[in-house]
């Protein structure tokens, strides 16, 4: 949780955190600490034991002030003098600004840097800054950086938002199913009233509009993939393909609150009208895996153990799994789940690559077993997101039936 | 234009380009070269004189293949061996992968790095990579990096898309105006049929839905700012504020094609019912500035000269301008315009900070004079986007009236 940041800084021996934000895309460390101010270029500095300080452009001072943090504008730090001293060299300009800010806010010691920036610019600026001042070093952090480590457990306000986003996302999936069922069938495809085929692009357009009605946005690009395309986990689906009966549709929806906020993540696999035997069988194996782990989640247990359980189920039914061979493209080829929050991928991870991750109170994560056979023309994935409540009970954020076969008329 | 990349590499003495993409947010250099493939983590390498090579995750191989570039998956480059050699150290893992890729694709000499990445990771990886191999250096590029330099001029396909996005954005602004006019007035505010006030958040929701109908998305967060808030250029507006008569509304809409594509950018300032004298006067000065530069744009002219013209107009009317003092927060406080494309801010820039930018055939840019008086409770900005056609004629992409006062009933 956010209030763990100082303790995590001590644990990681970090004396200060510096977060950079360059574009308008909501950038997790900044939005985590500001509560979602709509900012362009901005910096945030936090020393251990002190509140964060936000620095933004003069045009965004009103947006920034809403977040309640101590806020300054870049103009307070002598940009004209810096520009002149740097002779407009962008590397030197940034290094001189940061030099000045480090002085102003007493940044020394082991400093973590977060956010996203051009790699060459970062390399040159931090090299120059290291040469300019001997009183700090650039921290090396693991993949799960301090913000992701803090966000591993959600506080009550965050949980309330995640519950609500889950409810709204589930509603959109229901509306989408009704939309599909409301179309007539001709030649084994869904059609519009004028007889033209209903295409995947039409469905996605409907889904986006429904999301918007629920104040959600499809910022990462939903998956509505059919047939062989459903057999490749991240294939988004072909907009021009008509929606067909009998072909498995993997519908993976992971919207967030509008303007950059909390995500939900859920997947259903549907066969309209009827399911081929192979798909029906794969679906049953996926549900068996889902039902094996779902009641078994326990606070304190290793996340990777659940990936093992799922691999056990799939291997018993003769499917290849990623546990046997990391390079396979058929069978069970990914991890069981991941945390969600202000990012679509957070900690904990349910993977043998994250052997130390354990389930904790306040975790919010996906459960998403799947089987993929692109060469046989199908894939199946079922995914709910769940949270661990204050009593350690694991509750679902996703409220929608998991049926494979959808009757159409 | 894209086909200028090799020439620009020669001019900038760049031997190779390396683009990193970490999240799903469309990242300009990658989408520029792939035509908009929906990818998560990816790398793109281009040597001077060779076609780019794209490297992505196995799950996204189908999405990547659509773009027609030579495509490989990370799995081809011995991730297990790299992980073992790096003992899971993320810096060493990335450095070893890049080391391997540099060997594979003959990357040496002066190498430019693009895209967005964690600053500390970039610093440590490039420091390590520099130590591992003595045959390359990290290029230092100006703010207008090689991709922005190439994108400064658009080709015919890009122009066609930009024209269409402009047409659709203008349509949404028209629909928004009709939406506002369709509401009854009570106590000098717009109201819903049930008498509740129409709020700015309601208008934004309407706009987002209309954008979606036109296959556009509000990825950067529109501005619909009223009264004093309109006096701060990037204030987005307060969702909970009722829409009032007589208060200037700055409506700045800058959507892009859904899924990451070309932007449009336009602004209108509206006073519903009636305009206060001070706002009317400021509006007339803004229009005078707009009309002074609009017919004067000429291929080969310095962009900064138009900023000078606008400052001349405003100063003649007694307004302070940024030319006189960069730190002012009232008067004319920003530059006249900027290029648009796959980014909302591109070259050329119409600012004294970009003294070398000139108008060229293929440019697409905004024209957006404005006056800001937050302490007097208003701001006014009028903005069209324009392009320079093959004959050097400057044509508008924005097709919408610029009236200030909007009659309401």
Tab-separated table of C-alpha atoms in Angstrom, chain A residues 20 22-26 38 58-63 66 73 75 79-80 83 88-91 93 98 111-124 126-127 130 138-143 145 205 208-210 212-215 217-221 228-229 231-238 254 256 258 326-329 333-334 352-353 374, chain B residues 20 22-26 38 58-63 66 73 75 79-80 83 88-91 93 98 111-124 126-127 130 138-143 145 205 208-210 212-215 217-221 228-229 231-238 254 256 258 326-329 333-334 352-353 374:
chain	number	residue	atom	x	y	z
A	20	UNK	CA	9.601	11.468	-14.530
A	22	UNK	CA	6.852	13.127	-20.222
A	23	UNK	CA	3.584	12.635	-22.053
A	24	UNK	CA	-0.091	12.686	-21.179
A	25	UNK	CA	-0.359	8.926	-20.883
A	26	UNK	CA	-1.168	8.249	-17.245
A	38	UNK	CA	-4.139	14.978	-15.671
A	58	UNK	CA	2.739	26.550	-15.432
A	59	UNK	CA	-0.212	25.676	-17.698
A	60	UNK	CA	-1.002	22.656	-15.557
A	61	UNK	CA	-0.681	24.251	-12.146
A	62	UNK	CA	-4.440	24.065	-11.550
A	63	UNK	CA	-4.647	20.387	-12.477
A	66	UNK	CA	-6.028	19.323	-7.139
A	73	UNK	CA	6.202	24.887	-11.542
A	75	UNK	CA	9.449	28.150	-14.084
A	79	UNK	CA	14.753	27.736	-16.923
A	80	UNK	CA	16.185	30.736	-18.792
A	83	UNK	CA	18.952	27.135	-21.098
A	88	UNK	CA	20.155	24.610	-25.576
A	89	UNK	CA	21.822	21.160	-25.353
A	90	UNK	CA	18.885	19.017	-24.165
A	91	UNK	CA	21.071	16.605	-22.170
A	93	UNK	CA	19.557	21.260	-19.781
A	98	UNK	CA	17.976	17.918	-11.939
A	111	UNK	CA	18.217	7.430	-5.681
A	112	UNK	CA	15.619	5.417	-7.579
A	113	UNK	CA	14.390	6.742	-10.935
A	114	UNK	CA	10.935	5.836	-12.268
A	115	UNK	CA	8.620	6.575	-15.134
A	116	UNK	CA	9.468	6.447	-18.810
A	117	UNK	CA	11.905	8.438	-20.842
A	118	UNK	CA	14.027	8.222	-23.967
A	119	UNK	CA	16.782	5.663	-23.204
A	120	UNK	CA	19.668	7.634	-24.738
A	121	UNK	CA	18.606	10.840	-23.021
A	122	UNK	CA	18.373	8.994	-19.680
A	123	UNK	CA	21.800	7.459	-20.213
A	124	UNK	CA	23.489	10.749	-21.045
A	126	UNK	CA	22.403	10.372	-15.575
A	127	UNK	CA	26.007	9.963	-16.724
A	130	UNK	CA	26.841	11.505	-11.816
A	138	UNK	CA	21.482	5.543	-9.477
A	139	UNK	CA	19.740	2.663	-7.689
A	140	UNK	CA	19.371	-0.694	-9.385
A	141	UNK	CA	15.918	-2.078	-8.737
A	142	UNK	CA	14.373	-5.462	-9.492
A	143	UNK	CA	11.574	-5.835	-12.056
A	145	UNK	CA	10.209	-1.813	-8.474
A	205	UNK	CA	-17.103	-0.763	-31.615
A	208	UNK	CA	-16.099	0.477	-26.669
A	209	UNK	CA	-19.359	2.425	-26.639
A	210	UNK	CA	-20.709	0.343	-23.756
A	212	UNK	CA	-17.787	4.516	-22.224
A	213	UNK	CA	-21.344	4.407	-20.882
A	214	UNK	CA	-19.835	2.840	-17.769
A	215	UNK	CA	-17.004	5.432	-17.618
A	217	UNK	CA	-11.943	2.968	-21.587
A	218	UNK	CA	-10.270	0.288	-23.660
A	219	UNK	CA	-6.814	1.808	-23.294
A	220	UNK	CA	-4.820	-1.347	-24.029
A	221	UNK	CA	-6.879	-2.813	-26.865
A	228	UNK	CA	-7.099	-19.966	-35.120
A	229	UNK	CA	-6.531	-16.379	-33.984
A	231	UNK	CA	-5.105	-19.886	-30.412
A	232	UNK	CA	-2.505	-17.101	-30.070
A	233	UNK	CA	-2.961	-15.473	-26.637
A	234	UNK	CA	-2.428	-11.829	-27.620
A	235	UNK	CA	-3.950	-11.813	-31.090
A	236	UNK	CA	-6.501	-9.025	-30.953
A	237	UNK	CA	-8.810	-10.480	-33.614
A	238	UNK	CA	-9.404	-9.414	-37.222
A	254	UNK	CA	-9.279	-5.291	-19.665
A	256	UNK	CA	-9.660	0.932	-16.970
A	258	UNK	CA	-11.536	6.753	-17.896
A	326	UNK	CA	9.221	-22.642	-22.033
A	327	UNK	CA	9.309	-22.361	-25.811
A	328	UNK	CA	6.116	-24.246	-26.664
A	329	UNK	CA	3.428	-22.482	-28.691
A	333	UNK	CA	1.770	-21.658	-22.619
A	334	UNK	CA	1.547	-18.830	-20.105
A	352	UNK	CA	7.596	-20.300	-11.755
A	353	UNK	CA	9.573	-17.174	-12.766
A	374	UNK	CA	-3.570	-22.400	-33.296
B	20	UNK	CA	12.207	0.048	-27.515
B	22	UNK	CA	7.516	-1.639	-23.268
B	23	UNK	CA	3.793	-1.195	-22.821
B	24	UNK	CA	0.729	-1.280	-25.018
B	25	UNK	CA	0.549	2.463	-25.392
B	26	UNK	CA	1.169	3.156	-29.064
B	38	UNK	CA	-0.926	-3.622	-31.624
B	58	UNK	CA	5.639	-15.101	-29.240
B	59	UNK	CA	2.043	-14.277	-28.266
B	60	UNK	CA	2.102	-11.239	-30.538
B	61	UNK	CA	3.717	-12.832	-33.571
B	62	UNK	CA	0.457	-12.678	-35.549
B	63	UNK	CA	-0.126	-9.018	-34.755
B	66	UNK	CA	0.583	-7.944	-40.232
B	73	UNK	CA	10.327	-13.391	-31.535
B	75	UNK	CA	12.401	-16.658	-27.952
B	79	UNK	CA	16.267	-16.159	-23.330
B	80	UNK	CA	16.907	-19.158	-21.051
B	83	UNK	CA	18.574	-15.523	-17.889
B	88	UNK	CA	17.982	-13.002	-13.297
B	89	UNK	CA	19.570	-9.529	-12.882
B	90	UNK	CA	17.262	-7.416	-15.089
B	91	UNK	CA	20.013	-4.977	-16.109
B	93	UNK	CA	19.562	-9.650	-18.900
B	98	UNK	CA	21.007	-6.290	-26.764
B	111	UNK	CA	23.475	4.192	-32.490
B	112	UNK	CA	20.344	6.183	-31.708
B	113	UNK	CA	17.946	4.841	-29.064
B	114	UNK	CA	14.227	5.711	-29.114
B	115	UNK	CA	11.004	4.930	-27.343
B	116	UNK	CA	10.412	5.055	-23.604
B	117	UNK	CA	11.931	3.091	-20.806
B	118	UNK	CA	12.720	3.321	-17.108
B	119	UNK	CA	15.523	5.924	-16.783
B	120	UNK	CA	17.637	3.968	-14.270
B	121	UNK	CA	17.346	0.752	-16.264
B	122	UNK	CA	18.368	2.605	-19.448
B	123	UNK	CA	21.327	4.187	-17.672
B	124	UNK	CA	22.620	0.908	-16.259
B	126	UNK	CA	23.651	1.287	-21.740
B	127	UNK	CA	26.559	1.737	-19.317
B	130	UNK	CA	29.191	0.211	-23.561
B	138	UNK	CA	25.046	6.117	-27.745
B	139	UNK	CA	24.087	8.981	-30.064
B	140	UNK	CA	23.054	12.329	-28.643
B	141	UNK	CA	20.081	13.673	-30.532
B	142	UNK	CA	18.339	17.031	-30.439
B	143	UNK	CA	14.762	17.367	-29.120
B	145	UNK	CA	14.899	13.334	-32.941
B	205	UNK	CA	-19.083	12.008	-21.773
B	208	UNK	CA	-16.292	10.772	-25.974
B	209	UNK	CA	-19.288	8.802	-27.211
B	210	UNK	CA	-19.480	10.862	-30.388
B	212	UNK	CA	-16.150	6.706	-30.710
B	213	UNK	CA	-18.927	6.796	-33.305
B	214	UNK	CA	-16.367	8.392	-35.601
B	215	UNK	CA	-13.668	5.828	-34.678
B	217	UNK	CA	-10.504	8.334	-29.115
B	218	UNK	CA	-9.763	11.024	-26.558
B	219	UNK	CA	-6.411	9.530	-25.602
B	220	UNK	CA	-4.866	12.694	-24.171
B	221	UNK	CA	-7.854	14.133	-22.329
B	228	UNK	CA	-11.300	31.289	-14.815
B	229	UNK	CA	-10.316	27.725	-15.638
B	231	UNK	CA	-7.688	31.240	-18.430
B	232	UNK	CA	-5.124	28.476	-17.753
B	233	UNK	CA	-4.247	26.858	-21.093
B	234	UNK	CA	-4.093	23.201	-19.976
B	235	UNK	CA	-6.807	23.173	-17.325
B	236	UNK	CA	-9.104	20.365	-18.405
B	237	UNK	CA	-12.233	21.806	-16.800
B	238	UNK	CA	-14.141	20.733	-13.700
B	254	UNK	CA	-7.378	16.620	-29.912
B	256	UNK	CA	-6.661	10.398	-32.530
B	258	UNK	CA	-8.697	4.551	-32.359
B	326	UNK	CA	8.743	34.153	-20.804
B	327	UNK	CA	7.392	33.855	-17.278
B	328	UNK	CA	4.096	35.715	-17.696
B	329	UNK	CA	0.856	33.925	-16.815
B	333	UNK	CA	1.616	33.077	-23.069
B	334	UNK	CA	2.375	30.248	-25.471
B	352	UNK	CA	11.099	31.764	-30.937
B	353	UNK	CA	12.567	28.676	-29.256
B	374	UNK	CA	-7.377	33.773	-15.188
